[in-house]
PDB file of C-alpha atoms in Angstrom:
ATOM      1  CA  MET A   1      53.490  13.295 -19.928  1.00 34.00           C
ATOM      2  CA  GLY A   2      56.583  15.486 -20.268  1.00 39.00           C
ATOM      3  CA  ARG A   3      56.399  19.245 -20.629  1.00 43.00           C
ATOM      4  CA  HIS A   4      53.486  20.627 -22.602  1.00 41.00           C
ATOM      5  CA  ASP A   5      53.232  24.321 -21.818  1.00 46.00           C
ATOM      6  CA  VAL A   6      50.879  26.530 -23.841  1.00 45.00           C
ATOM      7  CA  ILE A   7      51.572  30.265 -23.654  1.00 45.00           C
ATOM      8  CA  LYS A   8      49.742  33.134 -25.330  1.00 48.00           C
ATOM      9  CA  LEU A   9      52.033  35.498 -27.257  1.00 47.00           C
ATOM     10  CA  GLU A  10      49.787  38.548 -27.389  1.00 50.00           C
ATOM     11  CA  ALA A  11      50.869  42.181 -27.433  1.00 52.00           C
ATOM     12  CA  THR A  12      49.751  43.856 -24.203  1.00 52.00           C
ATOM     13  CA  SER A  13      50.032  47.301 -22.609  1.00 52.00           C
ATOM     14  CA  ASN A  14      51.866  45.907 -19.565  1.00 54.00           C
ATOM     15  CA  PRO A  15      54.185  43.220 -20.953  1.00 51.00           C
ATOM     16  CA  SER A  16      56.298  40.919 -18.772  1.00 48.00           C
ATOM     17  CA  ASN A  17      58.345  39.843 -21.804  1.00 52.00           C
ATOM     18  CA  VAL A  18      59.484  41.570 -24.991  1.00 59.00           C
ATOM     19  CA  ALA A  19      57.574  38.868 -26.915  1.00 56.00           C
ATOM     20  CA  TYR A  20      54.363  40.519 -25.668  1.00 60.00           C
ATOM     21  CA  THR A  21      55.193  43.805 -27.428  1.00 67.00           C
ATOM     22  CA  GLY A  22      55.312  44.919 -31.051  1.00 70.00           C
ATOM     23  CA  LEU A  23      59.100  45.244 -30.976  1.00 81.00           C
ATOM     24  CA  ALA A  24      61.304  43.232 -33.310  1.00 83.00           C
ATOM     25  CA  LEU A  25      62.723  40.033 -31.805  1.00 92.00           C
ATOM     26  CA  PRO A  26      66.261  39.097 -32.867  1.00 95.00           C
ATOM     27  CA  LEU A  27      67.010  35.469 -33.649  1.00 97.00           C
ATOM     28  CA  HIS A  28      67.115  33.372 -30.488  1.00 97.00           C
ATOM     29  CA  THR A  29      66.311  30.047 -28.885  1.00 98.00           C
ATOM     30  CA  ASP A  30      63.718  29.918 -26.120  1.00 96.00           C
ATOM     31  CA  LEU A  31      64.214  29.280 -22.402  1.00 96.00           C
ATOM     32  CA  PRO A  32      68.028  28.907 -22.176  1.00 97.00           C
ATOM     33  CA  TYR A  33      67.668  29.771 -18.469  1.00 97.00           C
ATOM     34  CA  TYR A  34      66.222  26.262 -17.950  1.00 96.00           C
ATOM     35  CA  HIS A  35      68.585  23.448 -16.992  1.00 95.00           C
ATOM     36  CA  HIS A  36      66.546  21.112 -19.203  1.00 94.00           C
ATOM     37  CA  VAL A  37      65.673  23.271 -22.194  1.00 96.00           C
ATOM     38  CA  PRO A  38      62.594  22.021 -24.081  1.00 94.00           C
ATOM     39  CA  GLY A  39      63.466  20.476 -27.418  1.00 95.00           C
ATOM     40  CA  ILE A  40      60.344  20.909 -29.552  1.00 97.00           C
ATOM     41  CA  GLN A  41      58.576  24.214 -30.026  1.00 96.00           C
ATOM     42  CA  LEU A  42      55.258  24.798 -31.798  1.00 95.00           C
ATOM     43  CA  LEU A  43      54.034  28.270 -32.787  1.00 94.00           C
ATOM     44  CA  HIS A  44      50.365  28.463 -33.746  1.00 94.00           C
ATOM     45  CA  CYS A  45      49.172  31.683 -35.398  1.00 92.00           C
ATOM     46  CA  ILE A  46      45.665  32.631 -34.251  1.00 90.00           C
ATOM     47  CA  GLN A  47      45.533  36.205 -35.522  1.00 87.00           C
ATOM     48  CA  GLN A  48      47.812  38.544 -37.491  1.00 84.00           C
ATOM     49  CA  PRO A  49      47.195  42.293 -37.792  1.00 78.00           C
ATOM     50  CA  PRO A  50      46.856  43.764 -41.292  1.00 78.00           C
ATOM     51  CA  GLY A  51      49.734  45.621 -42.895  1.00 73.00           C
ATOM     52  CA  THR A  52      53.454  45.013 -42.833  1.00 77.00           C
ATOM     53  CA  GLY A  53      55.535  43.687 -39.962  1.00 81.00           C
ATOM     54  CA  GLY A  54      55.331  40.568 -37.836  1.00 86.00           C
ATOM     55  CA  THR A  55      57.308  38.504 -40.355  1.00 91.00           C
ATOM     56  CA  SER A  56      58.813  35.343 -38.827  1.00 94.00           C
ATOM     57  CA  HIS A  57      62.568  34.732 -39.086  1.00 97.00           C
ATOM     58  CA  TYR A  58      64.282  31.335 -38.770  1.00 98.00           C
ATOM     59  CA  CYS A  59      67.738  29.878 -39.269  1.00 98.00           C
ATOM     60  CA  ASP A  60      69.423  26.519 -38.728  1.00 98.00           C
ATOM     61  CA  GLY A  61      71.824  27.119 -35.851  1.00 98.00           C
ATOM     62  CA  PHE A  62      73.816  23.964 -36.606  1.00 98.00           C
ATOM     63  CA  SER A  63      74.565  25.183 -40.133  1.00 98.00           C
ATOM     64  CA  VAL A  64      75.571  28.621 -38.863  1.00 98.00           C
ATOM     65  CA  ALA A  65      77.808  27.125 -36.170  1.00 98.00           C
ATOM     66  CA  SER A  66      79.440  24.797 -38.716  1.00 98.00           C
ATOM     67  CA  LYS A  67      80.131  27.771 -40.976  1.00 98.00           C
ATOM     68  CA  LEU A  68      81.611  29.657 -38.013  1.00 98.00           C
ATOM     69  CA  ARG A  69      83.885  26.698 -37.239  1.00 98.00           C
ATOM     70  CA  ASP A  70      85.157  26.694 -40.833  1.00 98.00           C
ATOM     71  CA  THR A  71      85.608  30.458 -41.193  1.00 98.00           C
ATOM     72  CA  ASN A  72      86.435  31.583 -37.653  1.00 98.00           C
ATOM     73  CA  PRO A  73      87.665  28.650 -35.543  1.00 98.00           C
ATOM     74  CA  ALA A  74      88.805  30.924 -32.699  1.00 97.00           C
ATOM     75  CA  ALA A  75      85.282  32.329 -32.322  1.00 98.00           C
ATOM     76  CA  PHE A  76      83.799  28.837 -32.502  1.00 98.00           C
ATOM     77  CA  HIS A  77      86.156  27.708 -29.734  1.00 97.00           C
ATOM     78  CA  MET A  78      85.132  30.603 -27.461  1.00 97.00           C
ATOM     79  CA  LEU A  79      81.421  29.903 -27.865  1.00 98.00           C
ATOM     80  CA  SER A  80      81.687  26.141 -27.469  1.00 98.00           C
ATOM     81  CA  GLN A  81      84.039  26.046 -24.480  1.00 97.00           C
ATOM     82  CA  TYR A  82      82.769  28.727 -22.080  1.00 97.00           C
ATOM     83  CA  ALA A  83      79.348  28.475 -20.455  1.00 96.00           C
ATOM     84  CA  ILE A  84      77.572  31.781 -19.857  1.00 96.00           C
ATOM     85  CA  GLN A  85      74.718  32.792 -17.599  1.00 97.00           C
ATOM     86  CA  TYR A  86      71.103  33.039 -18.763  1.00 97.00           C
ATOM     87  CA  VAL A  87      68.522  34.534 -16.395  1.00 97.00           C
ATOM     88  CA  ASP A  88      64.890  35.586 -16.323  1.00 94.00           C
ATOM     89  CA  ALA A  89      62.983  36.923 -13.326  1.00 91.00           C
ATOM     90  CA  GLY A  90      59.734  38.745 -12.755  1.00 87.00           C
ATOM     91  CA  LYS A  91      56.034  38.031 -12.451  1.00 83.00           C
ATOM     92  CA  ASP A  92      53.838  36.254 -14.995  1.00 76.00           C
ATOM     93  CA  PHE A  93      50.898  34.688 -13.135  1.00 76.00           C
ATOM     94  CA  LEU A  94      53.409  34.016 -10.341  1.00 85.00           C
ATOM     95  CA  ASP A  95      56.793  35.271  -9.177  1.00 91.00           C
ATOM     96  CA  PHE A  96      59.738  33.493 -10.829  1.00 90.00           C
ATOM     97  CA  SER A  97      63.526  33.634 -10.894  1.00 94.00           C
ATOM     98  CA  MET A  98      65.216  31.333 -13.407  1.00 95.00           C
ATOM     99  CA  GLU A  99      68.954  30.833 -14.012  1.00 97.00           C
ATOM    100  CA  SER A 100      71.146  28.379 -15.870  1.00 97.00           C
ATOM    101  CA  TRP A 101      74.545  28.264 -17.569  1.00 97.00           C
ATOM    102  CA  HIS A 102      75.149  26.932 -21.070  1.00 97.00           C
ATOM    103  CA  THR A 103      77.728  27.246 -23.805  1.00 97.00           C
ATOM    104  CA  PRO A 104      76.054  29.011 -26.771  1.00 98.00           C
ATOM    105  CA  ILE A 105      77.270  26.120 -28.938  1.00 98.00           C
ATOM    106  CA  LYS A 106      77.108  22.723 -27.248  1.00 98.00           C
ATOM    107  CA  LEU A 107      79.365  19.878 -28.377  1.00 98.00           C
ATOM    108  CA  ASN A 108      79.462  16.199 -27.504  1.00 98.00           C
ATOM    109  CA  ARG A 109      82.656  14.304 -26.673  1.00 96.00           C
ATOM    110  CA  LEU A 110      83.312  13.780 -30.383  1.00 97.00           C
ATOM    111  CA  GLY A 111      83.176  17.508 -31.072  1.00 97.00           C
ATOM    112  CA  GLU A 112      79.828  17.284 -32.866  1.00 98.00           C
ATOM    113  CA  ILE A 113      77.335  20.133 -32.482  1.00 98.00           C
ATOM    114  CA  THR A 114      74.373  18.927 -30.409  1.00 98.00           C
ATOM    115  CA  ALA A 115      72.565  22.109 -29.286  1.00 98.00           C
ATOM    116  CA  ILE A 116      72.418  25.881 -29.608  1.00 98.00           C
ATOM    117  CA  TYR A 117      71.586  28.071 -26.581  1.00 98.00           C
ATOM    118  CA  PHE A 118      71.393  31.665 -27.778  1.00 98.00           C
ATOM    119  CA  ASN A 119      69.186  34.471 -26.463  1.00 97.00           C
ATOM    120  CA  ASN A 120      70.675  37.919 -25.996  1.00 95.00           C
ATOM    121  CA  ASP A 121      67.608  39.291 -24.185  1.00 93.00           C
ATOM    122  CA  VAL A 122      68.108  36.909 -21.254  1.00 96.00           C
ATOM    123  CA  ARG A 123      71.909  36.715 -21.275  1.00 96.00           C
ATOM    124  CA  GLY A 124      73.133  37.378 -17.740  1.00 95.00           C
ATOM    125  CA  SER A 125      75.895  39.733 -16.604  1.00 92.00           C
ATOM    126  CA  HIS A 126      78.086  37.080 -14.958  1.00 92.00           C
ATOM    127  CA  TYR A 127      80.837  35.234 -16.816  1.00 92.00           C
ATOM    128  CA  PRO A 128      83.139  32.385 -15.800  1.00 91.00           C
ATOM    129  CA  ALA A 129      86.399  33.399 -14.127  1.00 91.00           C
ATOM    130  CA  SER A 130      88.261  31.545 -16.866  1.00 91.00           C
ATOM    131  CA  LEU A 131      87.262  34.367 -19.250  1.00 92.00           C
ATOM    132  CA  ASN A 132      89.174  36.980 -17.250  1.00 90.00           C
ATOM    133  CA  GLY A 133      91.304  38.949 -19.668  1.00 92.00           C
ATOM    134  CA  ARG A 134      89.505  37.446 -22.665  1.00 94.00           C
ATOM    135  CA  LEU A 135      86.048  38.993 -22.388  1.00 94.00           C
ATOM    136  CA  LEU A 136      86.511  41.277 -25.410  1.00 95.00           C
ATOM    137  CA  GLU A 137      87.548  38.244 -27.440  1.00 96.00           C
ATOM    138  CA  TRP A 138      84.398  36.438 -26.292  1.00 96.00           C
ATOM    139  CA  TYR A 139      82.157  39.373 -27.289  1.00 96.00           C
ATOM    140  CA  GLU A 140      83.795  39.477 -30.721  1.00 97.00           C
ATOM    141  CA  ALA A 141      83.043  35.771 -31.135  1.00 98.00           C
ATOM    142  CA  TYR A 142      79.455  36.293 -29.971  1.00 97.00           C
ATOM    143  CA  TYR A 143      78.990  39.114 -32.465  1.00 97.00           C
ATOM    144  CA  ALA A 144      80.486  37.058 -35.300  1.00 98.00           C
ATOM    145  CA  PHE A 145      78.019  34.224 -34.593  1.00 98.00           C
ATOM    146  CA  SER A 146      74.966  36.505 -34.314  1.00 97.00           C
ATOM    147  CA  HIS A 147      75.943  38.427 -37.470  1.00 97.00           C
ATOM    148  CA  LEU A 148      76.384  35.229 -39.468  1.00 98.00           C
ATOM    149  CA  MET A 149      72.834  34.103 -38.628  1.00 98.00           C
ATOM    150  CA  TYR A 150      71.429  36.852 -40.834  1.00 97.00           C
ATOM    151  CA  ALA A 151      73.438  35.901 -43.912  1.00 98.00           C
ATOM    152  CA  PRO A 152      71.072  35.279 -46.860  1.00 97.00           C
ATOM    153  CA  GLU A 153      72.244  31.674 -47.114  1.00 97.00           C
ATOM    154  CA  PHE A 154      70.884  30.929 -43.620  1.00 98.00           C
ATOM    155  CA  LEU A 155      67.951  33.274 -42.971  1.00 98.00           C
ATOM    156  CA  ILE A 156      64.400  32.129 -43.795  1.00 97.00           C
ATOM    157  CA  GLU A 157      61.596  34.709 -43.704  1.00 96.00           C
ATOM    158  CA  PHE A 158      57.849  34.285 -44.059  1.00 94.00           C
ATOM    159  CA  LYS A 159      54.691  35.559 -42.388  1.00 93.00           C
ATOM    160  CA  LEU A 160      52.471  33.090 -40.596  1.00 93.00           C
ATOM    161  CA  GLU A 161      48.803  33.297 -41.553  1.00 93.00           C
ATOM    162  CA  PRO A 162      45.961  32.614 -39.105  1.00 94.00           C
ATOM    163  CA  GLY A 163      45.499  28.863 -38.723  1.00 95.00           C
ATOM    164  CA  GLN A 164      49.087  28.021 -39.674  1.00 96.00           C
ATOM    165  CA  MET A 165      51.519  26.412 -37.242  1.00 96.00           C
ATOM    166  CA  VAL A 166      55.258  25.876 -37.399  1.00 97.00           C
ATOM    167  CA  ALA A 167      57.128  23.205 -35.401  1.00 97.00           C
ATOM    168  CA  PHE A 168      60.903  23.148 -34.948  1.00 98.00           C
ATOM    169  CA  ASP A 169      63.766  21.973 -32.761  1.00 98.00           C
ATOM    170  CA  ASN A 170      64.262  24.691 -30.129  1.00 98.00           C
ATOM    171  CA  GLN A 171      67.819  23.477 -29.463  1.00 98.00           C
ATOM    172  CA  ARG A 172      68.768  23.843 -33.128  1.00 98.00           C
ATOM    173  CA  VAL A 173      66.558  26.363 -34.946  1.00 98.00           C
ATOM    174  CA  LEU A 174      66.689  30.026 -33.937  1.00 98.00           C
ATOM    175  CA  HIS A 175      63.597  32.152 -34.481  1.00 97.00           C
ATOM    176  CA  GLY A 176      62.623  35.809 -34.329  1.00 95.00           C
ATOM    177  CA  ARG A 177      60.339  38.339 -35.978  1.00 93.00           C
ATOM    178  CA  SER A 178      60.194  41.821 -37.453  1.00 89.00           C
ATOM    179  CA  GLY A 179      58.455  44.547 -35.489  1.00 86.00           C
ATOM    180  CA  PHE A 180      54.832  45.499 -36.059  1.00 79.00           C
ATOM    181  CA  VAL A 181      52.375  48.258 -35.168  1.00 77.00           C
ATOM    182  CA  LEU A 182      48.901  47.492 -33.866  1.00 69.00           C
ATOM    183  CA  GLU A 183      46.043  49.677 -35.059  1.00 70.00           C
ATOM    184  CA  ASP A 184      42.801  50.113 -33.141  1.00 68.00           C
ATOM    185  CA  GLY A 185      40.661  46.998 -33.213  1.00 67.00           C
ATOM    186  CA  HIS A 186      43.465  44.713 -34.403  1.00 69.00           C
ATOM    187  CA  TYR A 187      45.796  42.408 -32.528  1.00 76.00           C
ATOM    188  CA  ARG A 188      48.492  39.772 -33.053  1.00 80.00           C
ATOM    189  CA  TYR A 189      47.945  36.519 -31.221  1.00 85.00           C
ATOM    190  CA  LEU A 190      50.122  33.393 -31.307  1.00 87.00           C
ATOM    191  CA  GLU A 191      50.213  30.428 -28.951  1.00 89.00           C
ATOM    192  CA  VAL A 192      53.442  28.572 -28.212  1.00 91.00           C
ATOM    193  CA  ALA A 193      53.775  25.030 -26.857  1.00 93.00           C
ATOM    194  CA  TYR A 194      56.854  23.051 -25.810  1.00 94.00           C
ATOM    195  CA  LEU A 195      57.476  19.303 -25.795  1.00 93.00           C
ATOM    196  CA  ASP A 196      60.398  17.201 -24.579  1.00 93.00           C
ATOM    197  CA  TRP A 197      62.291  15.138 -27.141  1.00 93.00           C
ATOM    198  CA  ASP A 198      62.543  12.203 -24.690  1.00 93.00           C
ATOM    199  CA  GLU A 199      58.780  11.846 -24.370  1.00 92.00           C
ATOM    200  CA  THR A 200      58.218  12.443 -28.085  1.00 93.00           C
ATOM    201  CA  ARG A 201      60.748   9.800 -29.115  1.00 94.00           C
ATOM    202  CA  SER A 202      59.286   7.414 -26.545  1.00 95.00           C
ATOM    203  CA  LYS A 203      55.833   7.864 -28.072  1.00 94.00           C
ATOM    204  CA  ALA A 204      57.235   7.338 -31.571  1.00 94.00           C
ATOM    205  CA  ARG A 205      58.875   4.048 -30.522  1.00 95.00           C
ATOM    206  CA  VAL A 206      55.675   2.849 -28.853  1.00 96.00           C
ATOM    207  CA  LEU A 207      53.641   3.655 -31.980  1.00 95.00           C
ATOM    208  CA  LYS A 208      56.221   1.999 -34.235  1.00 94.00           C
ATOM    209  CA  ALA A 209      56.126  -1.182 -32.140  1.00 94.00           C
ATOM    210  CA  LYS A 210      52.321  -1.167 -32.186  1.00 91.00           C
ATOM    211  CA  ILE A 211      52.173  -0.675 -35.968  1.00 92.00           C
ATOM    212  CA  ASN A 212      54.664  -3.516 -36.501  1.00 89.00           C
ATOM    213  CA  ALA A 213      52.702  -5.751 -34.154  1.00 80.00           C
ATOM    214  CA  ASP A 214      49.423  -4.980 -35.926  1.00 73.00           C
ATOM    215  CA  SER A 215      51.040  -5.691 -39.300  1.00 68.00           C
ATOM    216  CA  ASN A 216      52.272  -9.106 -38.094  1.00 63.00           C
ATOM    217  CA  VAL A 217      48.775  -9.988 -36.840  1.00 56.00           C
ATOM    218  CA  GLU A 218      47.196  -9.062 -40.174  1.00 56.00           C
ATOM    219  CA  GLN A 219      49.670 -11.279 -42.004  1.00 51.00           C
TER     220      GLN A 219
END
């Protein structure tokens, strides 16, 4: 029912993704190269190596985008009006080649922020023709947005302990981590799962109707 992918995030010697290394991961949203980007993400910590590093980073993309709109409306306009390419290709159990286009900041017809699609590691090299002559301006806007994410008022940092799990809106909350070094005999192992909001909300409505029905019967 809906998407429910479970993926191991484990550092390996032959990684197909930077997430499978000990390198730091800048703040990002997952899978922007999907046309239908999963809404709910769950990160379950199975094992953390001893020592420093591997700290999780989070920020509310809606709050950052709202701040950008107030302080730098030109940058906000660039990021909410021009869709850019996101791509990922390679081999991970099977050959794949994914591509989609999204505005980093998505608005509805009322101008309200409804989604954030931001992942520099999978940002493609193609841009819309409408950005001709304005590409430097777009990069300046992109930098302003990414820099603002790390402001102390937005950034949340903590280290997941084995057995802990965090759940968040993948189209709103950006996440990342600090780098870490693995010593012999130790490893870092997280599992990630994705769920669709449509199916989750459907289940919530079904349960709500059932609870209300059961309450009426008891009365």
